[in-house]
Amino acid sequence: NIESKEDEFLFVGNATPVDPTSSSTLIETNLILDNAGRGSTAGLVQIGAMSNSDAGIEKFNVMVDADSAIEGLVTTNDKLQEIEITSIGAKGSLEIGYTQDNLNLIDASMFEGANLMLGATNEGGNTDGEIDEDLTDDKAESPIVNLKQLSAEIAGNVTFVGQTSEADGVSSGNNYDYDTGSGKDTVTFTLNGNSVDAKGESFSLNTAGNDDTVTVTSADSLHKADII
């Protein structure tokens, strides 16, 4: 039996030694976008460490108020792993032109805006969910590369431009999984055959079956790949 004693701290349980320099949580920061771009496209948003540091933000918590469009969202030293997108206030639309490669997750499952664009922005702040074919800035249609998971099962319209990239003979073991919701979605994806030709690698895209436009093209041979 274990008896508690007055005015003393009691801890009961099992403990495992942990390296005090290690961390199981991500370095996060909150970003509120409220009319960013003011009807056009704002510039690059970069939040990170000082120039003499090798650190960076590992997760962005993006909260969207009024309609916003930014050219890109990155951190320092390629440390970014996740982006979570939610809505506040006016619950406006959002456009993010590009971000860093090899993210684990973009989670927009709680986003309530009418339109969400990832990997593309519209000139002039158009928010009709369509990609502007007359864009002159090559960053405005810059695919999100090697994103492992997109969770965007929302009622709004999703536009996503992405691609995978992997050298021949490399086995990353990545499972690429992209999901959108009930809106009128547009997905443009370039699938590198080398990224899905090894054991444990896969590609899955589900747009929930509305009046969607999905274009998947191959950047390499897909003879060993199964597209679901």
PDB file of C-alpha atoms in Angstrom:
ATOM      1  CA  ASN A   1       0.000   0.000   0.000  1.00  0.00           C
ATOM      2  CA  ILE A   2       1.112   3.543  -0.754  1.00  0.00           C
ATOM      3  CA  GLU A   3       0.124   6.167   1.757  1.00  0.00           C
ATOM      4  CA  SER A   4       0.047   9.877   0.962  1.00  0.00           C
ATOM      5  CA  LYS A   5       1.565  12.305   3.440  1.00  0.00           C
ATOM      6  CA  GLU A   6       0.348  15.794   4.149  1.00  0.00           C
ATOM      7  CA  ASP A   7       2.254  18.656   2.494  1.00  0.00           C
ATOM      8  CA  GLU A   8       4.335  16.260   0.376  1.00  0.00           C
ATOM      9  CA  PHE A   9       4.354  15.515  -3.368  1.00  0.00           C
ATOM     10  CA  LEU A  10       3.560  11.939  -4.329  1.00  0.00           C
ATOM     11  CA  PHE A  11       4.378  10.415  -7.731  1.00  0.00           C
ATOM     12  CA  VAL A  12       3.541   6.810  -8.559  1.00  0.00           C
ATOM     13  CA  GLY A  13       4.280   5.151 -11.899  1.00  0.00           C
ATOM     14  CA  ASN A  14       6.903   3.898 -14.300  1.00  0.00           C
ATOM     15  CA  ALA A  15       9.545   6.178 -15.765  1.00  0.00           C
ATOM     16  CA  THR A  16      11.847   5.727 -18.744  1.00  0.00           C
ATOM     17  CA  PRO A  17      15.065   7.718 -19.116  1.00  0.00           C
ATOM     18  CA  VAL A  18      14.794  10.333 -21.905  1.00  0.00           C
ATOM     19  CA  ASP A  19      17.530  12.393 -23.476  1.00  0.00           C
ATOM     20  CA  PRO A  20      16.914  15.921 -22.090  1.00  0.00           C
ATOM     21  CA  THR A  21      17.926  17.436 -25.452  1.00  0.00           C
ATOM     22  CA  SER A  22      15.208  15.561 -27.363  1.00  0.00           C
ATOM     23  CA  SER A  23      11.643  16.720 -27.917  1.00  0.00           C
ATOM     24  CA  SER A  24       8.498  14.862 -28.960  1.00  0.00           C
ATOM     25  CA  THR A  25       6.576  18.013 -29.894  1.00  0.00           C
ATOM     26  CA  LEU A  26       6.871  20.263 -32.924  1.00  0.00           C
ATOM     27  CA  ILE A  27       8.032  23.855 -32.829  1.00  0.00           C
ATOM     28  CA  GLU A  28       4.827  25.709 -33.735  1.00  0.00           C
ATOM     29  CA  THR A  29       3.732  29.231 -34.484  1.00  0.00           C
ATOM     30  CA  ASN A  30       0.336  30.798 -35.147  1.00  0.00           C
ATOM     31  CA  LEU A  31      -0.274  32.896 -38.257  1.00  0.00           C
ATOM     32  CA  ILE A  32      -3.440  34.957 -38.684  1.00  0.00           C
ATOM     33  CA  LEU A  33      -4.221  36.051 -42.249  1.00  0.00           C
ATOM     34  CA  ASP A  34      -6.824  38.810 -42.443  1.00  0.00           C
ATOM     35  CA  ASN A  35      -7.229  40.353 -45.906  1.00  0.00           C
ATOM     36  CA  ALA A  36      -3.607  39.505 -46.733  1.00  0.00           C
ATOM     37  CA  GLY A  37      -2.954  40.775 -50.243  1.00  0.00           C
ATOM     38  CA  ARG A  38      -5.901  43.203 -50.083  1.00  0.00           C
ATOM     39  CA  GLY A  39      -7.544  41.827 -53.194  1.00  0.00           C
ATOM     40  CA  SER A  40      -4.293  40.821 -54.861  1.00  0.00           C
ATOM     41  CA  THR A  41      -1.544  38.391 -53.866  1.00  0.00           C
ATOM     42  CA  ALA A  42       0.715  39.285 -50.958  1.00  0.00           C
ATOM     43  CA  GLY A  43       4.364  38.294 -50.941  1.00  0.00           C
ATOM     44  CA  LEU A  44       6.248  35.474 -49.313  1.00  0.00           C
ATOM     45  CA  VAL A  45       5.610  34.750 -45.634  1.00  0.00           C
ATOM     46  CA  GLN A  46       8.770  33.431 -43.998  1.00  0.00           C
ATOM     47  CA  ILE A  47       8.910  32.841 -40.258  1.00  0.00           C
ATOM     48  CA  GLY A  48      11.891  31.119 -38.689  1.00  0.00           C
ATOM     49  CA  ALA A  49      15.068  31.330 -36.688  1.00  0.00           C
ATOM     50  CA  MET A  50      17.809  33.922 -36.598  1.00  0.00           C
ATOM     51  CA  SER A  51      20.453  33.822 -39.310  1.00  0.00           C
ATOM     52  CA  ASN A  52      23.028  32.110 -37.085  1.00  0.00           C
ATOM     53  CA  SER A  53      20.675  29.264 -36.126  1.00  0.00           C
ATOM     54  CA  ASP A  54      19.907  25.964 -37.850  1.00  0.00           C
ATOM     55  CA  ALA A  55      16.390  25.860 -36.374  1.00  0.00           C
ATOM     56  CA  GLY A  56      13.040  26.639 -37.968  1.00  0.00           C
ATOM     57  CA  ILE A  57       9.292  26.407 -37.499  1.00  0.00           C
ATOM     58  CA  GLU A  58       8.070  22.831 -37.805  1.00  0.00           C
ATOM     59  CA  LYS A  59       4.330  23.537 -37.839  1.00  0.00           C
ATOM     60  CA  PHE A  60       2.322  26.556 -38.980  1.00  0.00           C
ATOM     61  CA  ASN A  61      -1.147  27.022 -37.500  1.00  0.00           C
ATOM     62  CA  VAL A  62      -2.752  29.250 -40.137  1.00  0.00           C
ATOM     63  CA  MET A  63      -5.994  30.980 -39.159  1.00  0.00           C
ATOM     64  CA  VAL A  64      -7.887  32.737 -41.951  1.00  0.00           C
ATOM     65  CA  ASP A  65     -10.207  35.679 -41.295  1.00  0.00           C
ATOM     66  CA  ALA A  66     -11.017  37.773 -44.412  1.00  0.00           C
ATOM     67  CA  ASP A  67     -10.045  36.499 -47.890  1.00  0.00           C
ATOM     68  CA  SER A  68      -6.258  36.181 -48.124  1.00  0.00           C
ATOM     69  CA  ALA A  69      -3.689  35.247 -50.759  1.00  0.00           C
ATOM     70  CA  ILE A  70       0.045  34.844 -50.209  1.00  0.00           C
ATOM     71  CA  GLU A  71       2.784  33.991 -52.656  1.00  0.00           C
ATOM     72  CA  GLY A  72       4.340  31.393 -50.368  1.00  0.00           C
ATOM     73  CA  LEU A  73       4.661  30.105 -46.811  1.00  0.00           C
ATOM     74  CA  VAL A  74       8.061  28.824 -45.659  1.00  0.00           C
ATOM     75  CA  THR A  75      10.378  28.638 -42.675  1.00  0.00           C
ATOM     76  CA  THR A  76      14.146  28.660 -42.307  1.00  0.00           C
ATOM     77  CA  ASN A  77      16.440  25.669 -42.875  1.00  0.00           C
ATOM     78  CA  ASP A  78      13.687  23.562 -44.509  1.00  0.00           C
ATOM     79  CA  LYS A  79      12.370  22.488 -41.102  1.00  0.00           C
ATOM     80  CA  LEU A  80       8.663  22.749 -41.908  1.00  0.00           C
ATOM     81  CA  GLN A  81       6.726  19.489 -41.451  1.00  0.00           C
ATOM     82  CA  GLU A  82       3.057  20.435 -41.106  1.00  0.00           C
ATOM     83  CA  ILE A  83       0.578  23.182 -41.958  1.00  0.00           C
ATOM     84  CA  GLU A  84      -2.808  23.325 -40.241  1.00  0.00           C
ATOM     85  CA  ILE A  85      -5.399  25.653 -41.779  1.00  0.00           C
ATOM     86  CA  THR A  86      -8.524  26.768 -39.905  1.00  0.00           C
ATOM     87  CA  SER A  87     -11.057  29.590 -40.117  1.00  0.00           C
ATOM     88  CA  ILE A  88     -11.882  32.472 -37.809  1.00  0.00           C
ATOM     89  CA  GLY A  89     -14.036  35.611 -38.040  1.00  0.00           C
ATOM     90  CA  ALA A  90     -15.162  36.192 -41.633  1.00  0.00           C
ATOM     91  CA  LYS A  91     -14.105  32.666 -42.671  1.00  0.00           C
ATOM     92  CA  GLY A  92     -12.586  33.903 -45.906  1.00  0.00           C
ATOM     93  CA  SER A  93     -10.948  32.045 -48.776  1.00  0.00           C
ATOM     94  CA  LEU A  94      -7.219  31.295 -48.844  1.00  0.00           C
ATOM     95  CA  GLU A  95      -4.556  30.981 -51.525  1.00  0.00           C
ATOM     96  CA  ILE A  96      -1.021  29.739 -50.812  1.00  0.00           C
ATOM     97  CA  GLY A  97       1.140  29.799 -53.913  1.00  0.00           C
ATOM     98  CA  TYR A  98       3.878  27.478 -52.724  1.00  0.00           C
ATOM     99  CA  THR A  99       5.536  25.985 -49.680  1.00  0.00           C
ATOM    100  CA  GLN A 100       8.504  23.781 -48.898  1.00  0.00           C
ATOM    101  CA  ASP A 101       9.022  20.261 -50.218  1.00  0.00           C
ATOM    102  CA  ASN A 102       8.553  17.005 -48.298  1.00  0.00           C
ATOM    103  CA  LEU A 103       5.881  18.096 -45.820  1.00  0.00           C
ATOM    104  CA  ASN A 104       4.243  15.360 -43.787  1.00  0.00           C
ATOM    105  CA  LEU A 105       0.803  16.970 -43.648  1.00  0.00           C
ATOM    106  CA  ILE A 106      -1.395  19.841 -44.737  1.00  0.00           C
ATOM    107  CA  ASP A 107      -4.511  19.627 -42.597  1.00  0.00           C
ATOM    108  CA  ALA A 108      -7.355  21.857 -43.775  1.00  0.00           C
ATOM    109  CA  SER A 109     -10.161  19.649 -42.491  1.00  0.00           C
ATOM    110  CA  MET A 110     -11.462  22.447 -40.223  1.00  0.00           C
ATOM    111  CA  PHE A 111     -11.246  25.192 -42.875  1.00  0.00           C
ATOM    112  CA  GLU A 112     -14.634  26.810 -43.586  1.00  0.00           C
ATOM    113  CA  GLY A 113     -13.798  29.236 -46.385  1.00  0.00           C
ATOM    114  CA  ALA A 114     -15.470  29.091 -49.785  1.00  0.00           C
ATOM    115  CA  ASN A 115     -12.222  28.431 -51.681  1.00  0.00           C
ATOM    116  CA  LEU A 116      -8.850  26.945 -50.781  1.00  0.00           C
ATOM    117  CA  MET A 117      -5.946  27.035 -53.237  1.00  0.00           C
ATOM    118  CA  LEU A 118      -2.661  25.251 -52.557  1.00  0.00           C
ATOM    119  CA  GLY A 119       0.192  25.366 -55.035  1.00  0.00           C
ATOM    120  CA  ALA A 120      -1.458  28.146 -57.032  1.00  0.00           C
ATOM    121  CA  THR A 121      -2.760  31.696 -56.672  1.00  0.00           C
ATOM    122  CA  ASN A 122      -4.964  33.887 -58.837  1.00  0.00           C
ATOM    123  CA  GLU A 123      -3.850  37.261 -60.137  1.00  0.00           C
ATOM    124  CA  GLY A 124      -5.973  40.110 -58.873  1.00  0.00           C
ATOM    125  CA  GLY A 125      -7.219  38.110 -55.923  1.00  0.00           C
ATOM    126  CA  ASN A 126      -9.868  36.190 -57.873  1.00  0.00           C
ATOM    127  CA  THR A 127     -11.524  33.687 -55.551  1.00  0.00           C
ATOM    128  CA  ASP A 128     -13.564  31.602 -57.985  1.00  0.00           C
ATOM    129  CA  GLY A 129     -11.443  28.517 -57.365  1.00  0.00           C
ATOM    130  CA  GLU A 130     -10.066  28.531 -60.913  1.00  0.00           C
ATOM    131  CA  ILE A 131      -6.381  28.764 -61.794  1.00  0.00           C
ATOM    132  CA  ASP A 132      -5.503  31.897 -63.757  1.00  0.00           C
ATOM    133  CA  GLU A 133      -3.964  30.789 -67.066  1.00  0.00           C
ATOM    134  CA  ASP A 134      -2.327  34.183 -67.639  1.00  0.00           C
ATOM    135  CA  LEU A 135      -0.058  34.159 -64.602  1.00  0.00           C
ATOM    136  CA  THR A 136       3.368  35.638 -65.252  1.00  0.00           C
ATOM    137  CA  ASP A 137       5.058  34.808 -61.914  1.00  0.00           C
ATOM    138  CA  ASP A 138       6.334  31.220 -62.037  1.00  0.00           C
ATOM    139  CA  LYS A 139       5.839  30.988 -58.266  1.00  0.00           C
ATOM    140  CA  ALA A 140       2.107  31.514 -58.723  1.00  0.00           C
ATOM    141  CA  GLU A 141       1.677  27.980 -60.027  1.00  0.00           C
ATOM    142  CA  SER A 142       4.383  26.121 -58.148  1.00  0.00           C
ATOM    143  CA  PRO A 143       3.450  22.514 -57.310  1.00  0.00           C
ATOM    144  CA  ILE A 144       3.716  21.338 -53.736  1.00  0.00           C
ATOM    145  CA  VAL A 145       6.350  18.617 -53.966  1.00  0.00           C
ATOM    146  CA  ASN A 146       6.301  15.305 -52.087  1.00  0.00           C
ATOM    147  CA  LEU A 147       3.535  16.250 -49.676  1.00  0.00           C
ATOM    148  CA  LYS A 148       2.675  13.012 -47.907  1.00  0.00           C
ATOM    149  CA  GLN A 149      -0.889  13.810 -46.823  1.00  0.00           C
ATOM    150  CA  LEU A 150      -3.504  16.399 -47.739  1.00  0.00           C
ATOM    151  CA  SER A 151      -6.586  16.391 -45.520  1.00  0.00           C
ATOM    152  CA  ALA A 152      -9.073  18.834 -47.042  1.00  0.00           C
ATOM    153  CA  GLU A 153     -12.443  17.106 -46.740  1.00  0.00           C
ATOM    154  CA  ILE A 154     -14.351  20.385 -46.721  1.00  0.00           C
ATOM    155  CA  ALA A 155     -17.493  21.867 -48.265  1.00  0.00           C
ATOM    156  CA  GLY A 156     -15.531  24.605 -50.046  1.00  0.00           C
ATOM    157  CA  ASN A 157     -13.828  24.370 -53.436  1.00  0.00           C
ATOM    158  CA  VAL A 158     -10.264  23.038 -53.284  1.00  0.00           C
ATOM    159  CA  THR A 159      -7.613  23.709 -55.921  1.00  0.00           C
ATOM    160  CA  PHE A 160      -4.444  21.693 -55.390  1.00  0.00           C
ATOM    161  CA  VAL A 161      -1.347  21.579 -57.598  1.00  0.00           C
ATOM    162  CA  GLY A 162       1.188  18.980 -56.558  1.00  0.00           C
ATOM    163  CA  GLN A 163       3.806  16.546 -57.686  1.00  0.00           C
ATOM    164  CA  THR A 164       6.111  13.792 -56.497  1.00  0.00           C
ATOM    165  CA  SER A 165       9.804  13.620 -57.266  1.00  0.00           C
ATOM    166  CA  GLU A 166      12.151  10.723 -56.606  1.00  0.00           C
ATOM    167  CA  ALA A 167      15.311   9.402 -58.214  1.00  0.00           C
ATOM    168  CA  ASP A 168      15.333   6.006 -59.898  1.00  0.00           C
ATOM    169  CA  GLY A 169      16.365   3.208 -57.563  1.00  0.00           C
ATOM    170  CA  VAL A 170      15.413   5.093 -54.397  1.00  0.00           C
ATOM    171  CA  SER A 171      12.845   3.544 -52.060  1.00  0.00           C
ATOM    172  CA  SER A 172      11.385   6.258 -49.824  1.00  0.00           C
ATOM    173  CA  GLY A 173       8.506   4.142 -48.542  1.00  0.00           C
ATOM    174  CA  ASN A 174       6.202   7.140 -48.780  1.00  0.00           C
ATOM    175  CA  ASN A 175       2.432   6.746 -48.963  1.00  0.00           C
ATOM    176  CA  TYR A 176       0.957   9.774 -50.719  1.00  0.00           C
ATOM    177  CA  ASP A 177      -2.648  10.345 -49.654  1.00  0.00           C
ATOM    178  CA  TYR A 178      -4.771  13.300 -50.811  1.00  0.00           C
ATOM    179  CA  ASP A 179      -8.408  13.867 -49.852  1.00  0.00           C
ATOM    180  CA  THR A 180     -10.790  16.705 -50.685  1.00  0.00           C
ATOM    181  CA  GLY A 181     -14.478  17.123 -49.923  1.00  0.00           C
ATOM    182  CA  SER A 182     -17.845  17.939 -51.420  1.00  0.00           C
ATOM    183  CA  GLY A 183     -16.888  21.170 -53.195  1.00  0.00           C
ATOM    184  CA  LYS A 184     -16.065  21.661 -56.873  1.00  0.00           C
ATOM    185  CA  ASP A 185     -12.417  20.667 -56.695  1.00  0.00           C
ATOM    186  CA  THR A 186      -9.572  20.999 -59.170  1.00  0.00           C
ATOM    187  CA  VAL A 187      -6.511  18.794 -58.742  1.00  0.00           C
ATOM    188  CA  THR A 188      -3.524  18.958 -61.075  1.00  0.00           C
ATOM    189  CA  PHE A 189      -0.848  16.425 -60.194  1.00  0.00           C
ATOM    190  CA  THR A 190       2.385  15.190 -61.742  1.00  0.00           C
ATOM    191  CA  LEU A 191       3.217  11.714 -60.473  1.00  0.00           C
ATOM    192  CA  ASN A 192       6.785  10.519 -60.802  1.00  0.00           C
ATOM    193  CA  GLY A 193       6.775   6.768 -61.416  1.00  0.00           C
ATOM    194  CA  ASN A 194       9.898   6.313 -59.307  1.00  0.00           C
ATOM    195  CA  SER A 195       8.017   7.542 -56.252  1.00  0.00           C
ATOM    196  CA  VAL A 196       5.497   4.686 -56.351  1.00  0.00           C
ATOM    197  CA  ASP A 197       7.465   1.758 -57.813  1.00  0.00           C
ATOM    198  CA  ALA A 198       8.832   0.175 -54.629  1.00  0.00           C
ATOM    199  CA  LYS A 199       7.340  -1.904 -51.849  1.00  0.00           C
ATOM    200  CA  GLY A 200       5.502   0.247 -49.302  1.00  0.00           C
ATOM    201  CA  GLU A 201       5.022   3.186 -51.686  1.00  0.00           C
ATOM    202  CA  SER A 202       1.560   4.247 -52.851  1.00  0.00           C
ATOM    203  CA  PHE A 203      -0.514   7.100 -54.252  1.00  0.00           C
ATOM    204  CA  SER A 204      -4.176   7.720 -53.373  1.00  0.00           C
ATOM    205  CA  LEU A 205      -6.395  10.614 -54.451  1.00  0.00           C
ATOM    206  CA  ASN A 206     -10.043  10.986 -53.430  1.00  0.00           C
ATOM    207  CA  THR A 207     -12.089  14.059 -54.386  1.00  0.00           C
ATOM    208  CA  ALA A 208     -15.430  12.821 -53.032  1.00  0.00           C
ATOM    209  CA  GLY A 209     -17.148  12.689 -56.429  1.00  0.00           C
ATOM    210  CA  ASN A 210     -18.574  16.173 -57.056  1.00  0.00           C
ATOM    211  CA  ASP A 211     -18.200  18.029 -60.379  1.00  0.00           C
ATOM    212  CA  ASP A 212     -14.431  17.838 -59.973  1.00  0.00           C
ATOM    213  CA  THR A 213     -11.576  18.236 -62.438  1.00  0.00           C
ATOM    214  CA  VAL A 214      -8.656  15.872 -61.828  1.00  0.00           C
ATOM    215  CA  THR A 215      -5.573  15.708 -64.045  1.00  0.00           C
ATOM    216  CA  VAL A 216      -2.804  13.245 -63.175  1.00  0.00           C
ATOM    217  CA  THR A 217       0.160  13.037 -65.520  1.00  0.00           C
ATOM    218  CA  SER A 218       3.288  10.900 -65.370  1.00  0.00           C
ATOM    219  CA  ALA A 219       6.776  12.355 -65.177  1.00  0.00           C
ATOM    220  CA  ASP A 220       8.290   8.888 -65.537  1.00  0.00           C
ATOM    221  CA  SER A 221       7.266   5.310 -66.209  1.00  0.00           C
ATOM    222  CA  LEU A 222       4.330   4.075 -64.138  1.00  0.00           C
ATOM    223  CA  HIS A 223       4.519   0.471 -65.345  1.00  0.00           C
ATOM    224  CA  LYS A 224       5.145  -0.751 -61.798  1.00  0.00           C
ATOM    225  CA  ALA A 225       2.694   1.579 -60.107  1.00  0.00           C
ATOM    226  CA  ASP A 226      -0.931   1.225 -59.139  1.00  0.00           C
ATOM    227  CA  ILE A 227      -2.981   4.443 -59.082  1.00  0.00           C
ATOM    228  CA  ILE A 228      -5.990   4.225 -56.783  1.00  0.00           C
TER     229      ILE A 228
END
